[in-house]
Short mmCIF file of C-alpha atoms and ligand atoms in Angstrom, two decimals:
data_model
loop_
_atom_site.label_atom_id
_atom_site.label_comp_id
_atom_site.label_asym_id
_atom_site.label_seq_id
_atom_site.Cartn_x
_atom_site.Cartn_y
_atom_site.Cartn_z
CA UNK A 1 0.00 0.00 0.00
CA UNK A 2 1.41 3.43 -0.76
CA UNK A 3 1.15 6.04 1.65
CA UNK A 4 2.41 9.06 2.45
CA UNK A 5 6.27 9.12 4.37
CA UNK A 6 5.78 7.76 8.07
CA UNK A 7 9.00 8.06 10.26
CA UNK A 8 8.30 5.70 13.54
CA UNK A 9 10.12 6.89 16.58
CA UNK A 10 10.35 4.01 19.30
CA UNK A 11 12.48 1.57 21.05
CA UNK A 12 13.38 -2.15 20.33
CA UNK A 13 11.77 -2.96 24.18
CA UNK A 14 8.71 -0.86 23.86
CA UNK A 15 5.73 -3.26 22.89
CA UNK A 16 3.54 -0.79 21.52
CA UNK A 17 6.00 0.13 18.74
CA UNK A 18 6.01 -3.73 18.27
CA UNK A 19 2.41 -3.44 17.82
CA UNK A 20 2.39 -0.85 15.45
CA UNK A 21 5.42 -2.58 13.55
CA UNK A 22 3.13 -5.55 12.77
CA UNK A 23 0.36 -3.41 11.90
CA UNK A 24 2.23 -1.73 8.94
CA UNK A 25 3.95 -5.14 8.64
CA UNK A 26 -0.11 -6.84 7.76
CA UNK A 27 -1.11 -3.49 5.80
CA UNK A 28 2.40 -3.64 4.14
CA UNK A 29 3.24 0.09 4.31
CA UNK A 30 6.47 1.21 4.37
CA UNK A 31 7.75 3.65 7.62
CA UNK A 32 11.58 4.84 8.59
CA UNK A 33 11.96 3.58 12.29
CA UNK A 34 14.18 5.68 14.62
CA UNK A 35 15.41 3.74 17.63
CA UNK A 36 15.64 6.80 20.51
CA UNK A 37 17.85 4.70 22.61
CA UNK A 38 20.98 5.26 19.84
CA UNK A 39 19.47 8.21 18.22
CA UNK A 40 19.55 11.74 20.44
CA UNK A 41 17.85 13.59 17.68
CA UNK A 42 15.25 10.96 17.66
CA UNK A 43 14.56 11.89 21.10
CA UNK A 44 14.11 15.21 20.37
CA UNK A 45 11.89 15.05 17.85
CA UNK A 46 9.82 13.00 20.43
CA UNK A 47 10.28 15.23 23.52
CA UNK A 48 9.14 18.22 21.03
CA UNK A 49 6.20 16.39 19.62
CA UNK A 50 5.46 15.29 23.30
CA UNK A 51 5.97 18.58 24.84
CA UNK A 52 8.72 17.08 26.77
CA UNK A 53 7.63 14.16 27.19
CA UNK A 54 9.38 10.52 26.48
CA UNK A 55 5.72 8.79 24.92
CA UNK A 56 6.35 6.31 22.19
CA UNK A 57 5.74 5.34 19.59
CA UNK A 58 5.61 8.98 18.29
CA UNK A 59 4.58 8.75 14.57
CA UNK A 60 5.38 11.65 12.03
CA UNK A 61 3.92 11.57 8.77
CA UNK A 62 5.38 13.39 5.65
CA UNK A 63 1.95 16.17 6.02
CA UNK A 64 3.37 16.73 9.30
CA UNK A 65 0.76 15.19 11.19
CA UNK A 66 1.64 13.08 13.92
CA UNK A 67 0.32 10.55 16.07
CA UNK A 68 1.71 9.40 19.83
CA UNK A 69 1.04 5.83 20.93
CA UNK A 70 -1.83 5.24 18.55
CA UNK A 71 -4.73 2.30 18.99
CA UNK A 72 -4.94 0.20 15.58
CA UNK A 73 -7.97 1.82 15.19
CA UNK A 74 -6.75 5.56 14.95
CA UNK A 75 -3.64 3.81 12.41
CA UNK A 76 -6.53 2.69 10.61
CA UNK A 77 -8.22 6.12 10.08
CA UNK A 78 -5.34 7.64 9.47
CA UNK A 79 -4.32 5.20 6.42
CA UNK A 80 -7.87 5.79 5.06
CA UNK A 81 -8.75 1.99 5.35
CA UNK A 82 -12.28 0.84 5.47
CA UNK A 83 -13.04 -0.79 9.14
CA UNK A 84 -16.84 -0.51 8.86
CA UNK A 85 -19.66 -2.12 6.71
CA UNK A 86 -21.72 0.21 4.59
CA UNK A 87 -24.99 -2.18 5.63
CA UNK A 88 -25.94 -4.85 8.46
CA UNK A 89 -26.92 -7.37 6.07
CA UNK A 90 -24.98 -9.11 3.13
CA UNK A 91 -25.93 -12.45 1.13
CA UNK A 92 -22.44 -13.73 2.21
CA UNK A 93 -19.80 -12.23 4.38
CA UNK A 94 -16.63 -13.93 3.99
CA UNK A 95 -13.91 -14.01 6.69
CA UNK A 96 -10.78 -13.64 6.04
CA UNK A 97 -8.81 -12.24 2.58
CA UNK A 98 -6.28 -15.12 2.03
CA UNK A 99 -6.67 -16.50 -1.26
CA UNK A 100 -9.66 -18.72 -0.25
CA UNK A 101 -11.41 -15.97 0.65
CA UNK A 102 -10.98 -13.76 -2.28
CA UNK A 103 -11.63 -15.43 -4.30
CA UNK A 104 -15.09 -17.34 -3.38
CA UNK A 105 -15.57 -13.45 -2.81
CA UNK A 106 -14.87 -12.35 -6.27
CA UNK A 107 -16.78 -15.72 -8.20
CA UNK A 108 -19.77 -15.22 -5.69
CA UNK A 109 -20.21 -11.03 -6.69
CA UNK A 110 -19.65 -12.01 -10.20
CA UNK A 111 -22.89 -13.83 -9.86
CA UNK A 112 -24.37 -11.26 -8.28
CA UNK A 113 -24.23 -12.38 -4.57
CA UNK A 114 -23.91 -8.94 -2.29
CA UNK A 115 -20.41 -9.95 -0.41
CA UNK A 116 -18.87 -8.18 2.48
CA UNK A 117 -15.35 -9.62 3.18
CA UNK A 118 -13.92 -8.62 7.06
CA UNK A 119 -10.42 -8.85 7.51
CA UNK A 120 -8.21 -8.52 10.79
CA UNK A 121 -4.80 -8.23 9.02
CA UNK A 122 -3.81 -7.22 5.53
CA UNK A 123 -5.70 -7.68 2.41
CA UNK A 124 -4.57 -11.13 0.87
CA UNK A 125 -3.74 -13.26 4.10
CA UNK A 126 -0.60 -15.36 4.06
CA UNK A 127 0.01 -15.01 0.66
CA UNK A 128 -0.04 -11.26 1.21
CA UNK A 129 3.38 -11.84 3.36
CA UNK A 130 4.96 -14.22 1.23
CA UNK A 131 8.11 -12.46 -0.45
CA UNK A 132 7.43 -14.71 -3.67
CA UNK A 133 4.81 -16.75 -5.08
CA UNK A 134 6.77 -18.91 -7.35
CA UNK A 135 4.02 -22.01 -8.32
CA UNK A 136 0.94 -20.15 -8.69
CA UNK A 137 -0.43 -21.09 -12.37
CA UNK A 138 -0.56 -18.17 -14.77
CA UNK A 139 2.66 -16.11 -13.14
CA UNK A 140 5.21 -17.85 -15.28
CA UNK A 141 7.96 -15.22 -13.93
CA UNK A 142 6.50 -15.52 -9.84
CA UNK A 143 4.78 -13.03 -8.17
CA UNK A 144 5.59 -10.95 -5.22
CA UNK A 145 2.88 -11.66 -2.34
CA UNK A 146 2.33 -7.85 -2.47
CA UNK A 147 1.51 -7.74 -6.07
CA UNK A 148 -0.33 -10.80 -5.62
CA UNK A 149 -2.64 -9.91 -2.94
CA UNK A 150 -3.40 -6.55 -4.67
CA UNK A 151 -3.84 -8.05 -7.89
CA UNK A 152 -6.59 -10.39 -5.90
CA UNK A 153 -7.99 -7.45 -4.00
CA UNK A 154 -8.56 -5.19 -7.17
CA UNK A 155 -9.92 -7.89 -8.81
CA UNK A 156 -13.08 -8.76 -6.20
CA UNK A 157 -13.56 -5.23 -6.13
CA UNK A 158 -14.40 -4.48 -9.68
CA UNK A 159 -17.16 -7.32 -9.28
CA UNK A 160 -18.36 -4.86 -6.23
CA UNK A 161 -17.18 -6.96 -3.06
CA UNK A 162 -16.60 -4.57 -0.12
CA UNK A 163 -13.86 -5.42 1.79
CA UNK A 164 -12.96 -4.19 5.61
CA UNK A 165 -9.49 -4.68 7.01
CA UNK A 166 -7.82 -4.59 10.48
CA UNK A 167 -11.24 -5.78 11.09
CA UNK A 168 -11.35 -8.99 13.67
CA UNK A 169 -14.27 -11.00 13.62
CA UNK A 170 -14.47 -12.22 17.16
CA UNK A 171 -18.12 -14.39 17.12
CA UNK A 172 -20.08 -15.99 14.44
CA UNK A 173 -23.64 -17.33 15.13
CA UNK A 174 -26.57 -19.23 13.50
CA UNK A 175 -30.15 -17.02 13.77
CA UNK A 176 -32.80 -19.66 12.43
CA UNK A 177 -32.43 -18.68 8.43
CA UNK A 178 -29.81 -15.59 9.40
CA UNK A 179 -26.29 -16.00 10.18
CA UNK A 180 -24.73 -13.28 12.30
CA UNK A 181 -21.08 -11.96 12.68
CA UNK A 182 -19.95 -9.60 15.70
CA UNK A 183 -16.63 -7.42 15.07
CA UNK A 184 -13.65 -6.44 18.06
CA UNK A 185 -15.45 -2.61 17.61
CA UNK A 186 -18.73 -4.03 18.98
CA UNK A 187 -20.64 -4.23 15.30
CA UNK A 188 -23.27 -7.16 14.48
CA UNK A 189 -23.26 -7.70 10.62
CA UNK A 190 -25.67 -10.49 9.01
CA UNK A 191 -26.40 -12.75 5.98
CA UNK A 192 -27.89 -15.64 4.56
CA UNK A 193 -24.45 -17.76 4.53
CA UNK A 194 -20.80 -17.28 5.93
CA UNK A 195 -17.67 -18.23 4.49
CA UNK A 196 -14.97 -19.12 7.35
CA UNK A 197 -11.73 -18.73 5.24
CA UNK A 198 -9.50 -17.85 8.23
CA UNK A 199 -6.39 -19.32 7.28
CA UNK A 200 -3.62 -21.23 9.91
CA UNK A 201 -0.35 -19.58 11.35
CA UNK A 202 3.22 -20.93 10.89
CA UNK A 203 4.51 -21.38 14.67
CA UNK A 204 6.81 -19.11 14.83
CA UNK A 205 10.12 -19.64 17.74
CA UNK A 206 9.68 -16.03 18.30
CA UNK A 207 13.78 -15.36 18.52
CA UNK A 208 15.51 -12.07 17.98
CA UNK A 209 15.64 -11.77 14.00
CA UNK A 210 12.96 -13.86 13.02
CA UNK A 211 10.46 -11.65 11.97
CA UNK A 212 12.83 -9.42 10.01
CA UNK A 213 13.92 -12.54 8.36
CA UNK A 214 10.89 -13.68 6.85
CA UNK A 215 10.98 -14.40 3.11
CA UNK A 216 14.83 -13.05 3.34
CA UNK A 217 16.31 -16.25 4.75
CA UNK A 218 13.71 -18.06 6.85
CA UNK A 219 10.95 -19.49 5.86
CA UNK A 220 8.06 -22.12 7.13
CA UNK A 221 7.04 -24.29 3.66
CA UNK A 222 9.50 -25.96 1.62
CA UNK A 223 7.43 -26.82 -1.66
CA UNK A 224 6.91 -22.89 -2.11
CA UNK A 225 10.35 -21.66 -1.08
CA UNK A 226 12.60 -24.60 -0.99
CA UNK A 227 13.44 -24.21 -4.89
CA UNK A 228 15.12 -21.27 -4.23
CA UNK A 229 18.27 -23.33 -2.12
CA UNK A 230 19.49 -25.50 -5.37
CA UNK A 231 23.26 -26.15 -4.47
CA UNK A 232 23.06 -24.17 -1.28
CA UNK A 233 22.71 -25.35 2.16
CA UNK A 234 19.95 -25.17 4.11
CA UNK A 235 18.86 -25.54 8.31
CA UNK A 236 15.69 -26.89 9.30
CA UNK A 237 14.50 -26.43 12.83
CA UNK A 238 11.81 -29.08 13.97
CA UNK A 239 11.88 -32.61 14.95
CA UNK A 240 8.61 -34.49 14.34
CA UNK A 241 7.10 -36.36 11.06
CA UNK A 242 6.88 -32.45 8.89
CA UNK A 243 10.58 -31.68 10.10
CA UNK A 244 11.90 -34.74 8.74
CA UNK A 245 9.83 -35.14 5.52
CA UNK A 246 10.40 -31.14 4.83
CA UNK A 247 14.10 -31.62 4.87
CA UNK A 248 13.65 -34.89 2.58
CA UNK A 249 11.82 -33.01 0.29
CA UNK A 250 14.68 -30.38 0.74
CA UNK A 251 17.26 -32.54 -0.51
CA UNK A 252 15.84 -32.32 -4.52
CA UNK A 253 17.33 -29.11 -3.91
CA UNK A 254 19.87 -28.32 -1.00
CA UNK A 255 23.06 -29.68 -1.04
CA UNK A 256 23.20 -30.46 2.40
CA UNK A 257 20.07 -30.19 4.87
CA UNK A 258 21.01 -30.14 8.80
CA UNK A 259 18.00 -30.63 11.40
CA UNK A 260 18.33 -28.65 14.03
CA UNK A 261 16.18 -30.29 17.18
CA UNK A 262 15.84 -29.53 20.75
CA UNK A 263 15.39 -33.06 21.93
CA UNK A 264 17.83 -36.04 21.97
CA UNK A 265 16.76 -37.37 19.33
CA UNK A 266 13.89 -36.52 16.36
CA UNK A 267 10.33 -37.54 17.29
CA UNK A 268 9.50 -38.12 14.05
CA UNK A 269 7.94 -41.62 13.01
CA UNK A 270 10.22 -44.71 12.58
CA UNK A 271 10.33 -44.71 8.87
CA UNK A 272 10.84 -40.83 8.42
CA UNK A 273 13.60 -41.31 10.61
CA UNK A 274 14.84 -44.32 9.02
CA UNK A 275 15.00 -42.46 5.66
CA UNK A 276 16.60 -39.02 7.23
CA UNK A 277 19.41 -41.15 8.64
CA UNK A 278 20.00 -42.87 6.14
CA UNK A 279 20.30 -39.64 3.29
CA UNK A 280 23.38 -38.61 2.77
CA UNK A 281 22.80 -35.19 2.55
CA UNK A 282 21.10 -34.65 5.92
CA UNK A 283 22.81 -33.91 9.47
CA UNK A 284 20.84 -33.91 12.72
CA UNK A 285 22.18 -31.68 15.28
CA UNK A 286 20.52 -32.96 18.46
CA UNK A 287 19.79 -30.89 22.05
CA UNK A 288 20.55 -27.58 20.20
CA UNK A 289 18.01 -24.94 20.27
CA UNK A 290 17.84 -21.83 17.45
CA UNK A 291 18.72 -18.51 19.93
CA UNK A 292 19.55 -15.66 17.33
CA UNK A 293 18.94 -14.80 13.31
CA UNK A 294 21.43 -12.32 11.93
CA UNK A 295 22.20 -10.64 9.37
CA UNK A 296 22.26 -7.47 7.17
CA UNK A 297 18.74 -7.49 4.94
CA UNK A 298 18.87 -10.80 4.30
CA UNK A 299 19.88 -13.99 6.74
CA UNK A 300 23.43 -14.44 7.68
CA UNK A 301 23.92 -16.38 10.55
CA UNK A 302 21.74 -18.90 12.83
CA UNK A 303 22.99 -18.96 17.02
CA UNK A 304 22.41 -21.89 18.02
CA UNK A 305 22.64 -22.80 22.14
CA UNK A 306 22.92 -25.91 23.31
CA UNK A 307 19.77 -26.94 25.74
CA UNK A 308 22.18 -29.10 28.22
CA UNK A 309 25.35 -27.04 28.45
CA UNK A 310 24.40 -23.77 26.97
CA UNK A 311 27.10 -23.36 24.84
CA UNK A 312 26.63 -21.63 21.46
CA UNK A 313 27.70 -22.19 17.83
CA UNK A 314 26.86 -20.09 15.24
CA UNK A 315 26.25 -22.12 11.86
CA UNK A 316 26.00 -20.04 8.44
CA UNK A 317 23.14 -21.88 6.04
CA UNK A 318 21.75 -19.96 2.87
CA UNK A 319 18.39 -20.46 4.16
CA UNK A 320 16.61 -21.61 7.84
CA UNK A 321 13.06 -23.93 6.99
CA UNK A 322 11.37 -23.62 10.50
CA UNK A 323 8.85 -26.77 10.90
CA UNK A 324 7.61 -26.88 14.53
CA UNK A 325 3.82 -26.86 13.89
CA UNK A 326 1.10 -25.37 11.64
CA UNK A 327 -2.40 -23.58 14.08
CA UNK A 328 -5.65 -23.15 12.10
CA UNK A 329 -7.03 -19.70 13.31
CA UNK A 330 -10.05 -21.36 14.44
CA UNK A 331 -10.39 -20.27 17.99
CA UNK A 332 -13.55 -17.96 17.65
CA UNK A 333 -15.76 -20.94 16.18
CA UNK A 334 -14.66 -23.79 18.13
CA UNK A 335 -18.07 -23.97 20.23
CA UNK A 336 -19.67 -23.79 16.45
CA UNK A 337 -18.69 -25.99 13.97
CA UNK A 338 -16.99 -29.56 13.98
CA UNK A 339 -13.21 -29.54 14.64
CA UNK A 340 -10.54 -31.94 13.88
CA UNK A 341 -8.08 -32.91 17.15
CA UNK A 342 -5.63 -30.19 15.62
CA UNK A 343 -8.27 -27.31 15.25
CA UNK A 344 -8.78 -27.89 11.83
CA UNK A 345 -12.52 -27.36 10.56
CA UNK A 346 -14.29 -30.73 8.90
CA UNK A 347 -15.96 -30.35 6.10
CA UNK A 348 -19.10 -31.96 3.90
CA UNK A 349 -18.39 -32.55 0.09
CA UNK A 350 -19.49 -29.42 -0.57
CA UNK A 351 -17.52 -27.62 2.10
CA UNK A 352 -20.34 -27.00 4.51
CA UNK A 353 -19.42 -26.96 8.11
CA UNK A 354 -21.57 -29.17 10.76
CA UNK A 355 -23.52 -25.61 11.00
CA UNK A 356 -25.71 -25.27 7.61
CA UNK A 357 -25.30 -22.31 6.38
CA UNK A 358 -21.28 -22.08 7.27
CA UNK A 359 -18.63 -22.84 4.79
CA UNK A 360 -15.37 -23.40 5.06
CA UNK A 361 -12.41 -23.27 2.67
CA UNK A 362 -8.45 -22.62 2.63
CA UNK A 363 -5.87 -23.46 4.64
CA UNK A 364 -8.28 -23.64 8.50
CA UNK A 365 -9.93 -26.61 6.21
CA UNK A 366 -9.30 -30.12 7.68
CA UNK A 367 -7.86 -32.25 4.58
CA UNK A 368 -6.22 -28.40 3.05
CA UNK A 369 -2.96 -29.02 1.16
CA UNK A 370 -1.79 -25.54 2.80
CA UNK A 371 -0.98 -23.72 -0.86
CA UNK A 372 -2.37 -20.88 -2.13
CA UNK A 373 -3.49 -22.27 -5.92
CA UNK A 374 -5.68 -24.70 -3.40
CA UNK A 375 -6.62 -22.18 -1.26
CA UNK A 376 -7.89 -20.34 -4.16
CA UNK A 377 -9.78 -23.32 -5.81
CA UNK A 378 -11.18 -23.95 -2.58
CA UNK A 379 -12.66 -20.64 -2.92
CA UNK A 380 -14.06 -20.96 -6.37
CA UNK A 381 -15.70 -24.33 -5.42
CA UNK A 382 -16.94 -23.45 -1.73
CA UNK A 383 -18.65 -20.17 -4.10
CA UNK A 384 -20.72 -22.36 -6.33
CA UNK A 385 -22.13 -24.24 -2.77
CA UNK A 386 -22.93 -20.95 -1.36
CA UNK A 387 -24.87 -19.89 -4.64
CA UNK A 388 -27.07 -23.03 -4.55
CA UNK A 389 -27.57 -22.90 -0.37
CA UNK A 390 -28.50 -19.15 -0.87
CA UNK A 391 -30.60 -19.39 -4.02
CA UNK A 392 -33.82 -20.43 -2.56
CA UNK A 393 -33.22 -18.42 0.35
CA UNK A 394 -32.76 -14.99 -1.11
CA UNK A 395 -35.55 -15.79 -3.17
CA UNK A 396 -34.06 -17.48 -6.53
CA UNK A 397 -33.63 -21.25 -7.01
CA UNK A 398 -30.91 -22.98 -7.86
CA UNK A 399 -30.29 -24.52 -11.66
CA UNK A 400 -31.21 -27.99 -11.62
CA UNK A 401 -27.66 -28.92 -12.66
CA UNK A 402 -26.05 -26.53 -9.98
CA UNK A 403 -27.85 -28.38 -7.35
CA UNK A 404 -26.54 -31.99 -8.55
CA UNK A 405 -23.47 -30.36 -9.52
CA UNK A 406 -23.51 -29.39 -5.13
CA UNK A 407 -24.98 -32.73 -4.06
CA UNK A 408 -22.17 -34.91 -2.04
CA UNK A 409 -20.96 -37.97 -3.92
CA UNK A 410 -23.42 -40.92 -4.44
CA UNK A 411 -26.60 -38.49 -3.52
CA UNK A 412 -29.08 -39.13 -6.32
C1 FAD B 501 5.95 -17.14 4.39
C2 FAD B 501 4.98 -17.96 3.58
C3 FAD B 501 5.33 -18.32 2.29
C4 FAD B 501 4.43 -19.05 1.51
N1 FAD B 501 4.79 -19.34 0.22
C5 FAD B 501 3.89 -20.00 -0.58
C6 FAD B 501 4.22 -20.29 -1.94
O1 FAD B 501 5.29 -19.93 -2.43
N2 FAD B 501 3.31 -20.98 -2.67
C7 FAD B 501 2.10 -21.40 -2.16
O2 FAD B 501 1.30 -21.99 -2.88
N3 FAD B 501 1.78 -21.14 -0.87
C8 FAD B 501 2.65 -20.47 -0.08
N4 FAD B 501 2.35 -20.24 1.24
C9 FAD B 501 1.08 -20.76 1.76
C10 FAD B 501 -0.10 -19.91 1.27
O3 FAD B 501 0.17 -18.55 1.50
C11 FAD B 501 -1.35 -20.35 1.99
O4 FAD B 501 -1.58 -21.71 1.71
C12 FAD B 501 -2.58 -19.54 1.53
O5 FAD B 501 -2.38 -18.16 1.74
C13 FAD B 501 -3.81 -20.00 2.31
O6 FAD B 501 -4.88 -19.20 1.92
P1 FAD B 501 -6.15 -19.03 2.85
O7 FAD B 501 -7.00 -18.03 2.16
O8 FAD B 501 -6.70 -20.34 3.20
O9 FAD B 501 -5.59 -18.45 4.23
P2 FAD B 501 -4.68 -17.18 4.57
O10 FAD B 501 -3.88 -16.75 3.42
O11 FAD B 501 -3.98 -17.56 5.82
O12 FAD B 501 -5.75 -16.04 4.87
C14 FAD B 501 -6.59 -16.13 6.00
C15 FAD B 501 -6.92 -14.72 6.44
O13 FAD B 501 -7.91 -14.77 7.46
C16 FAD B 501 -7.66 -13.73 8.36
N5 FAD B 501 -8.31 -14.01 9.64
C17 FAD B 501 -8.07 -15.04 10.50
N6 FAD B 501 -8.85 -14.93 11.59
C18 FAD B 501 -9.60 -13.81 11.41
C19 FAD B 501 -10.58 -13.16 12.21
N7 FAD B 501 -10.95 -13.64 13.41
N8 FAD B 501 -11.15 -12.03 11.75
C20 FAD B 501 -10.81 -11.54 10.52
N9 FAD B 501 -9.86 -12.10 9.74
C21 FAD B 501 -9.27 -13.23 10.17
C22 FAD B 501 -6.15 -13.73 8.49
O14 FAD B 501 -5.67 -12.48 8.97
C23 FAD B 501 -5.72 -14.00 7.05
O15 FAD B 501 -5.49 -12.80 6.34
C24 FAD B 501 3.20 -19.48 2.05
C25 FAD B 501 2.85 -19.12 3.36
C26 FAD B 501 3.73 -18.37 4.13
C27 FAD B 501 3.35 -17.98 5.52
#
C-alpha cells in the first residue's frame, strides 16, 4: 500500500512500537523507524512532539501530522482503510482475505451475490506476506505476495465486493435462516451464509531476527520456497514427522540439509527417521536450540545454544526452513462448527461446516494441502455451494444442474 512518508520513533523494548510494527507489517506500508535509545535527535523530535515528554511510539507523517502511541484503530483512520460495513446485512460475508477468501468473494459477486469480506490483518492473508509466489499457475515469472494480494484485492472489487481490514471478527452465530457476525469494535453484521476462510499460522520460535527474516532467509514451507536453495545449504529447525519429511523433500534441492532439534533425538515416526538417517545429505544436530537470526537485509547467521550445556555455535546456512507446527485460526468458532483434534474445521463434500449455512475453505480446512493455488480453488468451489444454499433463500432457485453439480458424492 502506498502512503504518504511515516518516520516511527520508538524503542526495540517498547511493545507498543512492536504493535504498530506488525500493523504496517499486515497493511504492508512502508515507515523509517528511529530507535531513541541510539538516536539523540530521535529523542528530540519525540520530547518536542510530546511537549517534553518521552511517549512512544511517536509517529510523524510526511503532512506533518503526527500521532503518539496510537490504537490500531486511529492507524486505521489515518491510512484511510475501510473498518466498517456500509450495511448490516450481506448475502455472504466472507472471513478472512487469504486467497480462499478472495476469491469465493470475487466468483460469488460475479454472480451477483452482495459480499462483504472482514479482515483482521492485511488484504490477501498469508500469501499477502509471502516475499514470492513462485508455483501459482498463470505467473510464469512468480509473483511478489504484495503484487499478488493486490492483484486479488482489485480484482473482487471491480465485481463490487466490499472489503474491511484490520477488522477482527471475534463471534459468528446461526439465527434460524440468518447468520450473524460480531466485530472487536462491537458491530453485528448479518447474511444468509458465511464463508470461514481464516487461514492457519506458521509457529513461529519467536527469537531475535525472526520476523525481520521472513521471506529473506527463513521461511516455514518448503514446496513454495525450498526451490530457491538448489546447491546451497539449508537448516531446518523441527523434529517431528513435517521436520523430517520437509528436509527430505529439501534434498531435490539443497546440497546439504542439517536438522536442528531440541530433543535427543527426532520424534518423528520410525520410517521418516529411518529415511533421514540414512540420506546422505542430511545432518541432525541434536539438544541444540535456534537462539539468534542475523544478518544485514537478508539472513546471515543462525545462534544456536545448546539446551544441556548452553554453549553456542553459530552455523552459516543460505536459508533456515522452520517446521515446529502449523495452528488453524479457528479459535472464535470452536463452540460452532466440527473440529478436527488439531483445530482444523471438517468439512461436507461441498464444504459446509456441521452448522448449515457455514462454509469453510483454505488453509483452517481439515484435509487443506496448505498452498495458495488450493486455497484459491477452494474458494471458487466453496462459491458455487454458497450460490445453490442461498438461491432459494434470497428468493431465486438454484439450476437444476447446480444443485446436482452441489450434491455430495453418491446423492441421487
Ligand atoms: C511465508 C509464507 C510463504 C508461503 N509461500 C507460498 C508459496 O510460495 N506458494 C504457495 O502456494 N503457498 C505459499 N504459502 C502458503 C499460502 O500462502 C497459503 O496456503 C494460503 O495463503 C492460504 O490461503 P487461505 O486463504 O486459506 O488463508 P490465509 O492466506 O492464511 O488467509 C486467511 C486470512 O484470514 C484472516 N483471519 C483469520 N482470523 C480472522 C478473524 N478472526 N477475523 C478476521 N480475519 C481473520 C487472516 O488475517 C488471514 O489474512 C506461504 C505461506 C507463508 C506464511
Amino acid at each position: 500500500m502506498s502512503h504518504t512518508q511515516i518516520t516511527m520513533y520508538g524503542t526495540q523494548w517498547c511493545s507498543d512500537c512492536k504493535r504498530t510494527k506488525q500493523f504496517f507489517g499486515e497493511q504492508r506500508v512502508h515507515y523509517d523507524f528511529i530507535d531513541i535509545d541510539s538516536d539523540a535527535e530521535g529523542l528530540a523530535i519525540v520530547q518536542r512532539v510530546n511537549g517534553g515528554k518521552h511517549i512512544i511510539p511517536t509517529l510523524v507523517f510526511g503532512d506533518g501530522s503526527t500521532l503518539v502511541e496510537p490504537s490500531n484503530a486511529e492507524l486505521a483512520a489515518k491510512l484511510g482503510l475501510q473498518t466498517k460495513a456500509k450495511r448490516t446485512f450481506y448475502d455472504l460475508i466472507v472471513v478472512g482475505s487469504g486467497p480462499a477468501g478472495l476469491t469465493a468473494a470475487l466468483y460469488a459477486a460475479r454472480e451477483g451475490i452482495d459480499t462483504l469480506v472482514i479482515e483482521r490483518g492485511g488484504v490477501g492473508g498469508q500469501a499477502g506476506v509471502t516475499e514470492r509466489l513462485d508455483n501459482f499457475p498463470g505467473f510464469p515469472d512468480g509473483v511478489s505476495g504484495n503484487e499478488f494480494a493486490d492483484r486479488l484485492r482489485r480484482q473482487a472489487e471491480r465485481f463490487g465486493v466490499e472489503i474491511l481490514s484490520a477488522q477482527e471478527v471475534t463471534g459468528v452465530g446461526v439465527d434460524g435462516d440468518y447468520r450473524s457476525v460480531r466485530t472487536v469494535d462491537g458491530e453485528e453484521y448479518r447474511a444468509w451464509a458465511v464463508l470461514l476462510a481464516l487461514g492457519s499460522t506458521y509457529r513461529r520460535l519467536g527469537i531475535p531476527g525472526e520476523e525481520d527474516f521472513i521471506g529473506a532467509g527463513v521461511h516455514f514451507c518448503a514446496t513454495c520456497d525450498g526451490p530457491f536453495y538448489r546447491g546451497r545449504e539449508v537448516l531446518v529447525v523441527g523434529g517431528g514427522n513435517s521436520a523430517g519429511e520437509e528436509s527430505l523433500f529439501l534434498t531435490k534441492f539443497a546440497s546439504k540439509v542439517t536438522i536442528a532439534t531440541h530433543a535427543p533425538m527426532l520424534s518423528a515416526s520410525r520410517v521418516v527417521v529411518e529415511k533421514v538417517e540414512a540420506s546422505p545429505q542430511i545432518e541432525v544436530l541434536s539438544n541444540v536450540s535456534p537462539a539468534a537470526f542475523r544478518g544485514e537485509g537478508h539472513l546471515e547467521a543462525v545462534d544456536l545454544k545448546d539446551v544441556q550445556g548452553g554453549e553456542m555455535r553459530t552455523l552459516h546456512p543460505a536459508g533456515v526452513f522452520v517446521f515446529i507446527g502449523l495452528s488453524p485460526n479457528t479459535a472464535l468458532v470452536q463452540e460452532l462448527v466440527e473440529t478436527d483434534e488439531r483445530g482444523f474445521i471438517v468439512s461436507s463434500p461441498t464444504l459446509e461446516t456441521s452448522a448449515p449455512g457455514i462454509f469453510v475453505a483454505g488453509d483452517c480446512r481439515a484435509g487443506s494441502t496448505k498452498q495458495a493455488a488450493s486455497a484459491a480453488g477452494e474458494g471458487a468451489a466453496v462459491a458455487l455451494a454458497i450460490r445453490a444454499y442461498i438461491q432459494p433463500r434470497a428468493g431465486g432457485t438454484p439450476r437444476p444442474e447446480l444443485a446436482a453439480a452441489m450434491a455430495p458424492a453418491g446423492a441421487s
